[in-house]
PDB file of C-alpha atoms in Angstrom:
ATOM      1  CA  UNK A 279      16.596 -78.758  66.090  1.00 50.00           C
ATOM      2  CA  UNK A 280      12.996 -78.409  66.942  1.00 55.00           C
ATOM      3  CA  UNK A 281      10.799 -75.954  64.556  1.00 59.00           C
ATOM      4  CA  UNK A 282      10.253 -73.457  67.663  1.00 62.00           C
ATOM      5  CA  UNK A 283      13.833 -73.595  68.626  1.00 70.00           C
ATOM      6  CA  UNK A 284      14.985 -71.334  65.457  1.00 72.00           C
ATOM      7  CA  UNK A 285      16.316 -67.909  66.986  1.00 75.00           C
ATOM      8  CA  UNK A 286      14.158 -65.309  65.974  1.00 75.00           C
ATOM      9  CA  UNK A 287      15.930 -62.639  63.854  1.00 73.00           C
ATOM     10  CA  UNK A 288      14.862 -58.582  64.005  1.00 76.00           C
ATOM     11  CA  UNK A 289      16.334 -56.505  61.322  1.00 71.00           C
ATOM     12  CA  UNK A 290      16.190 -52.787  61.745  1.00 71.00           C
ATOM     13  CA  UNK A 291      16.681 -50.360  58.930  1.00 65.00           C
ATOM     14  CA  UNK A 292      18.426 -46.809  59.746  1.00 64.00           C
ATOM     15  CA  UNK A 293      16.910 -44.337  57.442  1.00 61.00           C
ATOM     16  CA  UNK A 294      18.940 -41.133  56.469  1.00 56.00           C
ATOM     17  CA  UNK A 295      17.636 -38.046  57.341  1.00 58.00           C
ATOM     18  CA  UNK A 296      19.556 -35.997  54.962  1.00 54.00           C
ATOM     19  CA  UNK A 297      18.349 -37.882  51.414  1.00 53.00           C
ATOM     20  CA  UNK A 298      22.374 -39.034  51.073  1.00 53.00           C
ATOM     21  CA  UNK A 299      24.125 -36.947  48.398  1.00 56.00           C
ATOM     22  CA  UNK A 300      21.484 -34.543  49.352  1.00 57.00           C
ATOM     23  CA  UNK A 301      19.228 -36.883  47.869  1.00 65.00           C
ATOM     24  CA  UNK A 302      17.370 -35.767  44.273  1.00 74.00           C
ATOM     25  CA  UNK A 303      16.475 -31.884  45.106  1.00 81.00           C
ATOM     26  CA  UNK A 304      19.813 -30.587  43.183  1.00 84.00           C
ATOM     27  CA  UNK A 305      17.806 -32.415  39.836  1.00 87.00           C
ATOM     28  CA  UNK A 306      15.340 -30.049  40.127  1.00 87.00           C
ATOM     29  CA  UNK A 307      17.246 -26.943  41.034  1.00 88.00           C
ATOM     30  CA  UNK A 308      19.432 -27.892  37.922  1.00 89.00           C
ATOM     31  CA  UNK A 309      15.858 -28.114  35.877  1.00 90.00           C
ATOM     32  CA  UNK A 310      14.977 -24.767  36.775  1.00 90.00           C
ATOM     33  CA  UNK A 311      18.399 -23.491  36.151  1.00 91.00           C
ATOM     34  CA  UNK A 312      18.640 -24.974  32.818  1.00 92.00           C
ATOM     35  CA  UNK A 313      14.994 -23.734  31.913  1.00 93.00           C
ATOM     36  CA  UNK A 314      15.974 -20.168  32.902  1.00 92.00           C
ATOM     37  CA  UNK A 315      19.004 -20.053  30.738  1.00 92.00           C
ATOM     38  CA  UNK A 316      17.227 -21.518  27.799  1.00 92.00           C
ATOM     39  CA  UNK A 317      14.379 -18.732  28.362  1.00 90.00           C
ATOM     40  CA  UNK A 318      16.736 -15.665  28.502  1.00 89.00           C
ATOM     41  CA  UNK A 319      18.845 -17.323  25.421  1.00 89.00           C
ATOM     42  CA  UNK A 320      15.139 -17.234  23.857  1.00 86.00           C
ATOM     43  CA  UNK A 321      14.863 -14.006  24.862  1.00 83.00           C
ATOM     44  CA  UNK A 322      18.086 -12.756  23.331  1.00 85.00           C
ATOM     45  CA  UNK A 323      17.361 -14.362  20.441  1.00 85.00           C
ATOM     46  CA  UNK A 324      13.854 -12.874  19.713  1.00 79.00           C
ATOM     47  CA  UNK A 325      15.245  -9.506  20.461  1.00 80.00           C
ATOM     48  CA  UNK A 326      17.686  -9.448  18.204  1.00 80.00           C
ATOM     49  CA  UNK A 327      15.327 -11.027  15.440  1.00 81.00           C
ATOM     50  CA  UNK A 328      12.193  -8.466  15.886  1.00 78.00           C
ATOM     51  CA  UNK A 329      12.658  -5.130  14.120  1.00 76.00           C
ATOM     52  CA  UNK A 330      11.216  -1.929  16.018  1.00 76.00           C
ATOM     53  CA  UNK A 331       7.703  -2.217  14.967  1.00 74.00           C
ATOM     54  CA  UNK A 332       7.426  -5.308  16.056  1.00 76.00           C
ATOM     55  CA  UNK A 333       9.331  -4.742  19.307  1.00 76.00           C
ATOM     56  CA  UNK A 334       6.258  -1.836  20.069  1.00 75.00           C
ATOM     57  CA  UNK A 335       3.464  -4.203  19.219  1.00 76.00           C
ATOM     58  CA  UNK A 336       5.106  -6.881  21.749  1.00 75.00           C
ATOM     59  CA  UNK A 337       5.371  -3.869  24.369  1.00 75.00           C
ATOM     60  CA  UNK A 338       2.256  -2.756  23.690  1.00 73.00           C
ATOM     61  CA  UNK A 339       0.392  -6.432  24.520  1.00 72.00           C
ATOM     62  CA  UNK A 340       2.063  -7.067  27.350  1.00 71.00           C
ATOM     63  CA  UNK A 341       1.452  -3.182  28.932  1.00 69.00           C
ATOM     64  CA  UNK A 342      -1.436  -3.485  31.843  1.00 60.00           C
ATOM     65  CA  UNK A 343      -3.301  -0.761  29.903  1.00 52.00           C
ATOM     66  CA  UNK A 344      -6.700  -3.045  31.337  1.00 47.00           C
ATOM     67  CA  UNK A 345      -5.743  -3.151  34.610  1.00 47.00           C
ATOM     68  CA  UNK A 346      -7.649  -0.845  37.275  1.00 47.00           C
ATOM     69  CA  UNK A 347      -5.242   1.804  39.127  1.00 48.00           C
ATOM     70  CA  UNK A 348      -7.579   1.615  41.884  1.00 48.00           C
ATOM     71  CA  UNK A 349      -7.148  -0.751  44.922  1.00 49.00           C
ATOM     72  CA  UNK A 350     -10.858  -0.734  45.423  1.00 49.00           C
ATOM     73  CA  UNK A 351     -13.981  -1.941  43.815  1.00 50.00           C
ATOM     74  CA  UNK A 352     -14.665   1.255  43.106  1.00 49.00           C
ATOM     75  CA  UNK A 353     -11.965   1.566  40.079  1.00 50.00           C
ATOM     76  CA  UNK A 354     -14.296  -0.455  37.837  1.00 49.00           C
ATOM     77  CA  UNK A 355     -16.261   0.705  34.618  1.00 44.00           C
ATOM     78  CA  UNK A 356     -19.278   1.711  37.147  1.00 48.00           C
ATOM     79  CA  UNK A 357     -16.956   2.800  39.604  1.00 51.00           C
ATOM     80  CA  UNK A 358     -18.681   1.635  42.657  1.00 52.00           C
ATOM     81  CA  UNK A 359     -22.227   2.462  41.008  1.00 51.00           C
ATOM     82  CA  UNK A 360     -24.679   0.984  39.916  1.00 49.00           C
ATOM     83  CA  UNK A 361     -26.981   1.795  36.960  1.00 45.00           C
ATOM     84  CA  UNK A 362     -30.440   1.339  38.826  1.00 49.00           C
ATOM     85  CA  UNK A 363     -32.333   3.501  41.581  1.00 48.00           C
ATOM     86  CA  UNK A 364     -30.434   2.155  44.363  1.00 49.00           C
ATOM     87  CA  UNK A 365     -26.867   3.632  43.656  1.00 48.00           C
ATOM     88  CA  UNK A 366     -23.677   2.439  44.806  1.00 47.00           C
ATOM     89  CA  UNK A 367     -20.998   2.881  47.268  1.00 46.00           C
ATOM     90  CA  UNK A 368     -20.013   6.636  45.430  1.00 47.00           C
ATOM     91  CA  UNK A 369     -23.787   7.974  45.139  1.00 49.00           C
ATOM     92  CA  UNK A 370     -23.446   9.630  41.622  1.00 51.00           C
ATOM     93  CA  UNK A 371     -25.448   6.393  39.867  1.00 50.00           C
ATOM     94  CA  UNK A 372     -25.621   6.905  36.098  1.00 47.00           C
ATOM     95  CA  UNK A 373     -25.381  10.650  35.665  1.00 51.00           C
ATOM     96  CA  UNK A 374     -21.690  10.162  36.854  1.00 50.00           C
ATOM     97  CA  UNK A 375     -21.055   7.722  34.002  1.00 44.00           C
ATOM     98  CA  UNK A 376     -22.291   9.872  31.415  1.00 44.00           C
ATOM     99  CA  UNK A 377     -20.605  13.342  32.775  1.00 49.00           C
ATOM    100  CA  UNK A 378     -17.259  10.736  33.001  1.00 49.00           C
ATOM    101  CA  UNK A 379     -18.266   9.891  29.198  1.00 48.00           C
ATOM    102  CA  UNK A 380     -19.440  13.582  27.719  1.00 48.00           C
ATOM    103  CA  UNK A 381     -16.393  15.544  26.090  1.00 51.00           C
ATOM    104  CA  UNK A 382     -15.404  18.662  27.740  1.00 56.00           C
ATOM    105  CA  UNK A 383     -17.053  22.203  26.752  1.00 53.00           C
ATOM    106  CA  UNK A 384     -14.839  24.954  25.658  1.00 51.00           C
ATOM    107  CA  UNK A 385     -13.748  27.150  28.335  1.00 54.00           C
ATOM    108  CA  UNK A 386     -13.746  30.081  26.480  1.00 53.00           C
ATOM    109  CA  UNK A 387     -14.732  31.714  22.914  1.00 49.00           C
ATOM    110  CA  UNK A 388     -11.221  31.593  21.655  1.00 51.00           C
ATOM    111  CA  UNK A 389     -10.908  28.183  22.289  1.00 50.00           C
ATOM    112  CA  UNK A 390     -14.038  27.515  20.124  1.00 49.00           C
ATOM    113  CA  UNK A 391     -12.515  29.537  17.639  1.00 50.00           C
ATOM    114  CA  UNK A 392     -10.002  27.469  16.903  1.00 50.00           C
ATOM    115  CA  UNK A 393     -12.496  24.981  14.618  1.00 47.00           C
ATOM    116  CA  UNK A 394     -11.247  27.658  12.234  1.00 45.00           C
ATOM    117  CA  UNK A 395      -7.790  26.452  12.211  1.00 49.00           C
ATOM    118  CA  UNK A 396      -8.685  22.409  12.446  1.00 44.00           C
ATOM    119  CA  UNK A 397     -11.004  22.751   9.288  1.00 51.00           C
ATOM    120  CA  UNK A 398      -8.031  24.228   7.362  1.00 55.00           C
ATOM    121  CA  UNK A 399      -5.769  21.583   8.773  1.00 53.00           C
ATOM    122  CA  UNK A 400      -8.132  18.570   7.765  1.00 77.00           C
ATOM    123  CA  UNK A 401      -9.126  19.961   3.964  1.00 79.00           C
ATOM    124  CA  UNK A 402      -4.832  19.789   3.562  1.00 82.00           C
ATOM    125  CA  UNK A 403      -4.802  16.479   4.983  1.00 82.00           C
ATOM    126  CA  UNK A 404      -7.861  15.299   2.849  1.00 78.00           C
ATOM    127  CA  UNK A 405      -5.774  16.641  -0.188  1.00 79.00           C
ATOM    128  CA  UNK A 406      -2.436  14.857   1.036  1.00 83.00           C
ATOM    129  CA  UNK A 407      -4.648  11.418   1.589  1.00 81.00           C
ATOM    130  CA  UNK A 408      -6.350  11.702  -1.813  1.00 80.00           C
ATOM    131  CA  UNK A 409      -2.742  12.463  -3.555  1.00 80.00           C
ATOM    132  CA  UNK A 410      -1.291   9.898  -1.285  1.00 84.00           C
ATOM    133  CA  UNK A 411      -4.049   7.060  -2.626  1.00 85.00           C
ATOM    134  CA  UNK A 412      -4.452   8.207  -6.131  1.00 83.00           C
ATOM    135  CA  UNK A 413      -0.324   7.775  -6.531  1.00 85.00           C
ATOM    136  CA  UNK A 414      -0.677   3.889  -5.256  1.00 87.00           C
ATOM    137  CA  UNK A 415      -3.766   3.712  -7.777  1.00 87.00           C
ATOM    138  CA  UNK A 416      -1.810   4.315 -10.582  1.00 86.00           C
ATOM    139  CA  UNK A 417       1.563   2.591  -9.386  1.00 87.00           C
ATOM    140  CA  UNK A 418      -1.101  -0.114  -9.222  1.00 85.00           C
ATOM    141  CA  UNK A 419      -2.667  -0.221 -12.644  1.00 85.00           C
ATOM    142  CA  UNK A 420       0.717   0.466 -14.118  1.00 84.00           C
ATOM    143  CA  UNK A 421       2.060  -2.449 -12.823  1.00 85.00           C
ATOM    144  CA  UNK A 422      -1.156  -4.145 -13.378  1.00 81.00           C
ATOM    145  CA  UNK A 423      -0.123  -3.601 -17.391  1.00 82.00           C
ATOM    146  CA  UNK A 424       3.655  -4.526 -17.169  1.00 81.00           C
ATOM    147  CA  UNK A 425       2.401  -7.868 -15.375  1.00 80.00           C
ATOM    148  CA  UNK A 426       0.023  -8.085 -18.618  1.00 75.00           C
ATOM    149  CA  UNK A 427       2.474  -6.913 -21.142  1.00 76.00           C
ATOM    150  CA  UNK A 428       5.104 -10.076 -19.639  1.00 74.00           C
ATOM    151  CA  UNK A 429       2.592 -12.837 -19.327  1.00 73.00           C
ATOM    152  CA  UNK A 430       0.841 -12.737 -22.916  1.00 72.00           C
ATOM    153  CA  UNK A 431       3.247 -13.450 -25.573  1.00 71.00           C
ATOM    154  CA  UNK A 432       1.771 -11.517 -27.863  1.00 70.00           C
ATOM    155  CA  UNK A 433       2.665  -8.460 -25.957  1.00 72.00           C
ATOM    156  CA  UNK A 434       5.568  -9.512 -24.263  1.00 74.00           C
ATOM    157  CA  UNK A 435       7.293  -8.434 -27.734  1.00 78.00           C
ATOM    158  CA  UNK A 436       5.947  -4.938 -27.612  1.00 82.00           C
ATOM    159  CA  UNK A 437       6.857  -3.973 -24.437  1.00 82.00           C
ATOM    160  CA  UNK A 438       9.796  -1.917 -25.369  1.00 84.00           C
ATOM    161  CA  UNK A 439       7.271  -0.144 -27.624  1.00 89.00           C
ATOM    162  CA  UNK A 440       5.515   1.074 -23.700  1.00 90.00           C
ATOM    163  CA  UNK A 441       6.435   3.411 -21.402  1.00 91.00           C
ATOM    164  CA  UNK A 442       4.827   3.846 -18.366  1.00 90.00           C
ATOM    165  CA  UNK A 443       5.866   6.951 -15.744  1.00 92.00           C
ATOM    166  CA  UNK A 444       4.201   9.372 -13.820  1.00 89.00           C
ATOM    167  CA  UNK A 445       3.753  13.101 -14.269  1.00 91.00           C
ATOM    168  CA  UNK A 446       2.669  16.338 -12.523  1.00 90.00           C
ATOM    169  CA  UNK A 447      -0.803  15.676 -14.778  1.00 93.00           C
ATOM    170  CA  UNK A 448      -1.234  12.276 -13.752  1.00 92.00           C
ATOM    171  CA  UNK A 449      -0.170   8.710 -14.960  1.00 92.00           C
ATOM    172  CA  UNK A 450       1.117   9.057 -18.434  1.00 95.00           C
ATOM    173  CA  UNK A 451       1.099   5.557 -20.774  1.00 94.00           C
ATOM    174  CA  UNK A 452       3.106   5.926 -24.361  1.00 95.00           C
ATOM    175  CA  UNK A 453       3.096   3.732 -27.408  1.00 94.00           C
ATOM    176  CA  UNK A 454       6.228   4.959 -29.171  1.00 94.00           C
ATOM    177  CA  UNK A 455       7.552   4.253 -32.686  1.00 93.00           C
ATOM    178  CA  UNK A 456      11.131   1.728 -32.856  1.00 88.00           C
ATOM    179  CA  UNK A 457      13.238   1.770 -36.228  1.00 83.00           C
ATOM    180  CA  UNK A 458      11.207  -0.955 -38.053  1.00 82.00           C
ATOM    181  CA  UNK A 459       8.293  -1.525 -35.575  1.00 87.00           C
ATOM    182  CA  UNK A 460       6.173   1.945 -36.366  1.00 90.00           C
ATOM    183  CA  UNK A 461       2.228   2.224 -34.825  1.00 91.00           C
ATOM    184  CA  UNK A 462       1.199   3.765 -37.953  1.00 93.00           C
ATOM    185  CA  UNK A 463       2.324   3.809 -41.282  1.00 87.00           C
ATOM    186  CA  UNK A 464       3.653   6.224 -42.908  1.00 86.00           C
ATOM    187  CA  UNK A 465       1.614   9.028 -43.214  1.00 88.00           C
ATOM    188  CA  UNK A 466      -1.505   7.477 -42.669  1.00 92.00           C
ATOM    189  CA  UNK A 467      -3.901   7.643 -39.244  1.00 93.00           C
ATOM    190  CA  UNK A 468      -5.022   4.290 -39.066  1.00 93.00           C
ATOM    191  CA  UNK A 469      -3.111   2.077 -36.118  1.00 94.00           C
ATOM    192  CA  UNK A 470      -1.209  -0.976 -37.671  1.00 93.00           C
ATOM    193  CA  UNK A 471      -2.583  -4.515 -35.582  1.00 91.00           C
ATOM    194  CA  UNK A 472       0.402  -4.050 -33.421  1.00 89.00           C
ATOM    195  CA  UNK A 473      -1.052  -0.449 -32.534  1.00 92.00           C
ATOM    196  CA  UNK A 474      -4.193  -1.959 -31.435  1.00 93.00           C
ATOM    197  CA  UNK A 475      -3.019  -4.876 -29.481  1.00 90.00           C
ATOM    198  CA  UNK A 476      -1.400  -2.290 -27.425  1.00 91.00           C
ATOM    199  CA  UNK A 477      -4.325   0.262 -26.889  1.00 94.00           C
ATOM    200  CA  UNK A 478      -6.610  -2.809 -25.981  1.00 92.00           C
ATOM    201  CA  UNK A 479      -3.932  -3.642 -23.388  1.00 90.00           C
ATOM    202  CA  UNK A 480      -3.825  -0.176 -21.405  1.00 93.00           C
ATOM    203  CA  UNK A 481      -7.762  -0.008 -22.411  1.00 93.00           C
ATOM    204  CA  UNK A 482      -7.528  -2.804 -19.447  1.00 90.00           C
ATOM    205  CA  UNK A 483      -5.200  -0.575 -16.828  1.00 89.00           C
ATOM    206  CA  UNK A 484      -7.588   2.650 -17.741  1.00 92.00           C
ATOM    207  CA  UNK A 485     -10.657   0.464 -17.357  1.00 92.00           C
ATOM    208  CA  UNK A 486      -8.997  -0.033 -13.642  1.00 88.00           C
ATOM    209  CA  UNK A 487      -9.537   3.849 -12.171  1.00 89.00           C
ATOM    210  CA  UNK A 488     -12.023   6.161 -12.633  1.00 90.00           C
ATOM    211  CA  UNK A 489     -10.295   8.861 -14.245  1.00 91.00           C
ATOM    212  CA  UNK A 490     -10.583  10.992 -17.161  1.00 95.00           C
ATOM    213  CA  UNK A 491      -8.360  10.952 -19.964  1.00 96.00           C
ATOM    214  CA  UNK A 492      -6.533  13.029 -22.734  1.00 97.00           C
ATOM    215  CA  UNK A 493      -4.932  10.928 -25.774  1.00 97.00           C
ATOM    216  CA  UNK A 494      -2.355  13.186 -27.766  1.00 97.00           C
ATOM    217  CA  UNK A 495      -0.470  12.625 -31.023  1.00 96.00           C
ATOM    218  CA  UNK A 496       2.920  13.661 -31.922  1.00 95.00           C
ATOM    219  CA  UNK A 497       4.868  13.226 -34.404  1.00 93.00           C
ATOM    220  CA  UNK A 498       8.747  13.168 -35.702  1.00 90.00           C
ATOM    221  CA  UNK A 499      10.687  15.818 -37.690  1.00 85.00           C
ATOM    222  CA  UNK A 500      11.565  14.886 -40.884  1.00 76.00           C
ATOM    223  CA  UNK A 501      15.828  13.361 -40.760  1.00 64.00           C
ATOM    224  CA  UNK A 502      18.025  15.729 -42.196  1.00 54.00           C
ATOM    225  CA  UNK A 503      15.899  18.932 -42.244  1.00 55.00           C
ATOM    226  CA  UNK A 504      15.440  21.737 -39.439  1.00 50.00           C
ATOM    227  CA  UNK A 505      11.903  21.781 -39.437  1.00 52.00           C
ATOM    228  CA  UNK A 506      10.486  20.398 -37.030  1.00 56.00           C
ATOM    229  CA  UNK A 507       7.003  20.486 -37.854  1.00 65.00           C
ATOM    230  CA  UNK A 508       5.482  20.336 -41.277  1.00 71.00           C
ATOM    231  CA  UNK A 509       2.383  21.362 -42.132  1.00 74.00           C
ATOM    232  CA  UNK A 510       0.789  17.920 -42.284  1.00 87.00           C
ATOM    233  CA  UNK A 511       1.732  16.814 -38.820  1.00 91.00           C
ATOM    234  CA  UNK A 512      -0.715  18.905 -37.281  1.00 93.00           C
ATOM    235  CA  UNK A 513      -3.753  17.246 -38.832  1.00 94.00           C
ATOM    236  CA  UNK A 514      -1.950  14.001 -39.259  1.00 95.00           C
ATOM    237  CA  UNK A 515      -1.385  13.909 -35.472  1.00 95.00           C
ATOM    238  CA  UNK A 516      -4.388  15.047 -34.568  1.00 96.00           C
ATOM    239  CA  UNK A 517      -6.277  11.934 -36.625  1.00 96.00           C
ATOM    240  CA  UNK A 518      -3.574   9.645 -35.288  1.00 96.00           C
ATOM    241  CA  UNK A 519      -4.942  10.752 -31.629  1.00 97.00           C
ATOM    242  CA  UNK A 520      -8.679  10.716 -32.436  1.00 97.00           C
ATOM    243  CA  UNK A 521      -8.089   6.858 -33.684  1.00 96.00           C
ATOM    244  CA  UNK A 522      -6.454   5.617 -30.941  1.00 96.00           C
ATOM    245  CA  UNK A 523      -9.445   7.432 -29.119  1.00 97.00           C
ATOM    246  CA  UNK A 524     -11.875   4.958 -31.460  1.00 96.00           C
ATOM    247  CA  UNK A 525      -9.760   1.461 -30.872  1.00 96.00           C
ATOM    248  CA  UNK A 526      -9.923   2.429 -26.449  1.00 96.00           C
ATOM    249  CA  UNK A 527     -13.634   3.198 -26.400  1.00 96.00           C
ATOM    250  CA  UNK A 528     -14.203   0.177 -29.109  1.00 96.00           C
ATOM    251  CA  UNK A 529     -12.244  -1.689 -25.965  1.00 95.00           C
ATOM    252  CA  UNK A 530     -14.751  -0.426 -23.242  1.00 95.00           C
ATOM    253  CA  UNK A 531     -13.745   2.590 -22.269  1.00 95.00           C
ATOM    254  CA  UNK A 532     -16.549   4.882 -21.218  1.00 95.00           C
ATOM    255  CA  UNK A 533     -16.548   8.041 -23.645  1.00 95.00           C
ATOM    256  CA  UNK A 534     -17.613  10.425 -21.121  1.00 95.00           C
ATOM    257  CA  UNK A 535     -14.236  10.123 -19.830  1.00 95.00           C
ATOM    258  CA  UNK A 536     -12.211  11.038 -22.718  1.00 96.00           C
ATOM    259  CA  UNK A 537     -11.161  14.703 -21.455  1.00 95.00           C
ATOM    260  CA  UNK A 538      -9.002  15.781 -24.527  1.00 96.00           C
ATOM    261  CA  UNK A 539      -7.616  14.796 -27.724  1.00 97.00           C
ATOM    262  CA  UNK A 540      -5.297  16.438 -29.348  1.00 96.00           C
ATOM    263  CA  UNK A 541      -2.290  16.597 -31.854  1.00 96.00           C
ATOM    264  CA  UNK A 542       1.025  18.391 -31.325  1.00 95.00           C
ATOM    265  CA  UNK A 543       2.646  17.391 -33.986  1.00 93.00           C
ATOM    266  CA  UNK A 544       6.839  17.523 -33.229  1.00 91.00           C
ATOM    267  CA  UNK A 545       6.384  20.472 -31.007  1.00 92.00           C
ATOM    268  CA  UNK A 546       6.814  18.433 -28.427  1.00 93.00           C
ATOM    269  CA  UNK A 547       8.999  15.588 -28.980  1.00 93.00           C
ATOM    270  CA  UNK A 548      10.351  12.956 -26.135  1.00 92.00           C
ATOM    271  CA  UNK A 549      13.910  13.269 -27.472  1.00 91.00           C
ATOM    272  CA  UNK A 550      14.618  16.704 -27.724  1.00 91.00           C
ATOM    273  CA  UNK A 551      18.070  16.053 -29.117  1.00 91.00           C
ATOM    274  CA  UNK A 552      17.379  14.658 -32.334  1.00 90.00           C
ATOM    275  CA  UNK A 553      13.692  15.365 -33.259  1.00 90.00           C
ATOM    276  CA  UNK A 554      14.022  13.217 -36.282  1.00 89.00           C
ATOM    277  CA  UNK A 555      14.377   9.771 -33.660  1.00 91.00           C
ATOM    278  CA  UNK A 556      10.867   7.187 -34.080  1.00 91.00           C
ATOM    279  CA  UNK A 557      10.958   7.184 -30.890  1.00 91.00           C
ATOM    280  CA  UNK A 558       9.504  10.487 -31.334  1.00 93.00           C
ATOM    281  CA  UNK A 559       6.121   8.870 -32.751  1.00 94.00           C
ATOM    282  CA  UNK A 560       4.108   8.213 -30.393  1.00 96.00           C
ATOM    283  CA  UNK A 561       0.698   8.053 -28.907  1.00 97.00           C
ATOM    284  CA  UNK A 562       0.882   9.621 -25.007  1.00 97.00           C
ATOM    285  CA  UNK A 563      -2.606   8.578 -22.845  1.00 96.00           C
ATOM    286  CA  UNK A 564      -2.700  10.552 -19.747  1.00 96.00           C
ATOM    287  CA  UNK A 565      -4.899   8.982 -16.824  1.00 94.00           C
ATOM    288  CA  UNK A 566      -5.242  12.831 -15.207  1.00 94.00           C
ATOM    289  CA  UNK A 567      -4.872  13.277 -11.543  1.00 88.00           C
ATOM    290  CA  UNK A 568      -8.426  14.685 -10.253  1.00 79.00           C
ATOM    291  CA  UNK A 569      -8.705  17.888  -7.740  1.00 63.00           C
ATOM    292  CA  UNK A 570     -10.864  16.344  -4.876  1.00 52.00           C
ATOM    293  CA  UNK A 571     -14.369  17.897  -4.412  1.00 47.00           C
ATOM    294  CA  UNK A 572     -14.685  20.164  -1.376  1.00 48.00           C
ATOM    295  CA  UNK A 573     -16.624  22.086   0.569  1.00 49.00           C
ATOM    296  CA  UNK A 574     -17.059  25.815  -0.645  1.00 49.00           C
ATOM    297  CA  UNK A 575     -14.921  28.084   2.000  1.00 51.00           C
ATOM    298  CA  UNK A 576     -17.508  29.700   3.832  1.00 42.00           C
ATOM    299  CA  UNK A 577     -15.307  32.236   4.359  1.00 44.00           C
ATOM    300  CA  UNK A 578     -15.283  34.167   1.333  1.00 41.00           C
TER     301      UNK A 578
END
């Protein structure tokens, strides 16, 4: 058969209007379906994660607190203004701004009387705020000194011998007496090397706040007899005070800060029970809690 005598062949493809099996649209439905679900999962999960605070500060980001409540130009900072001669679409110009900026005068006497009553209310917050801070200044340097105490080993053996708490004067640091382990020795004023390793320590806490201190001696009753103070622990307590007021300012303590020092003997002894206990010995340095300086009351 000749070359030009091939029948010619014409093939015709029938395309499908309908993408067969709906062709690949349900992928992407099934996309954003999945998607969803794994963002509200998310969402569920973060919420029950987040405590309150936290729930408040996400609230408070995502509130349109910037957004203009005005349809118009006009709700802008100039609010349709503008700050030269020629003003804008309101007329006001600047002086608007700054009456829209100036705080409101009192509309009558007795409401400017009540500066009165806000001055009273701020002097007891300033005294609530200074209590508030000076409490975390000495829960600060007191832990400052057990962290010190537990990291040096050659106090980390005399820190049953410390006892740190604090009192309606202010924060109170004892070195107390153990069966066998005394600061002093018998009947003599000057501190044992144990004694001093322990007042250079809290010299370091004390050297942390600006506060003025009292340093007091007491002493134990003699075991076995009902008197609780003979007449040699009054001096004897005294000196004991007055050297441990040496070894801190020896240590860099400033002396204008020493407030008091004083000896009580066993009039005042940390085991009431049995006054005759070492525990009883002891050396008590009070970092005092200062009144905060105020205006004079006018008022008077």
């Amino acid at each position: 058969m000749a070359q030009s005598d091939r029948p010619i062949l014409i093939k015709k493809v029938k395309k499908v209007q309908g993408h067969g099996h709906h062709g690949g649209a349900w992928k992407v439905a099934y996309a954003d379906f999945v998607t969803a679900m794994m963002a509200f999962f998310l969402l569920m999960w973060l919420i029950n994660t987040t405590d309150p605070e936290q729930k408040r500060g996400i609230a408070e980001y995502f509130a349109p607190s910037s957004v203009s409540a005005a349809s118009s130009g006009s709700g802008g900072l100039l609010g349709g203004t503008s700050l030269g001669d020629d003003e804008g679409a309101k007329g006001a110009g600047s002086n608007m701004i700054i009456e829209q900026l100036a705080p409101p005068a009192p509309e009558s006497p007795e409401a400017a009387g009540q500066s009165s009553d806000l001055s009273s209310a701020s002097e007891a917050a300033l005294r609530a705020e200074i209590a508030r801070r000076e409490a975390a200044d000495f829960a600060s340097a007191a832990e400052s000194l057990r962290q010190a105490m537990q990291s040096m080993p050659e106090l980390a053996e005399l820190s049953k011998q410390l006892i740190i708490d604090q009192t309606p004067e202010g924060l109170r640091i004892q070195l107390v007496d153990q069966e066998g382990r005394s600061m002093f020795e018998n009947g003599s004023a000057r501190p044992n090397p144990r004694a001093q390793t322990l007042l250079r320590a809290v010299s370091r806490a004390i050297n942390r706040l600006p506060n003025r201190i009292s340093i007091t001696g007491h002493t134990s009753a003699v075991a076995g007899s009902n008197r609780a103070n003979a007449p040699g622990d009054w001096p004897l307590s005294s000196a004991r005070a007055d050297a441990s007021r040496v070894i801190l300012q020896n240590s860099g303590v400033n002396p204008d800060r020493v407030y008091s020092v004083a000896g009580k003997a066993g009039s005042d002894p940390l085991y009431p029970d049995d006054p005759s206990l070492a525990g009883n010995r002891r050396i008590a340095i009070v970092l005092l809690r200062e009144a905060p300086v105020l205006p004079a009351d006018t008022s008077l």
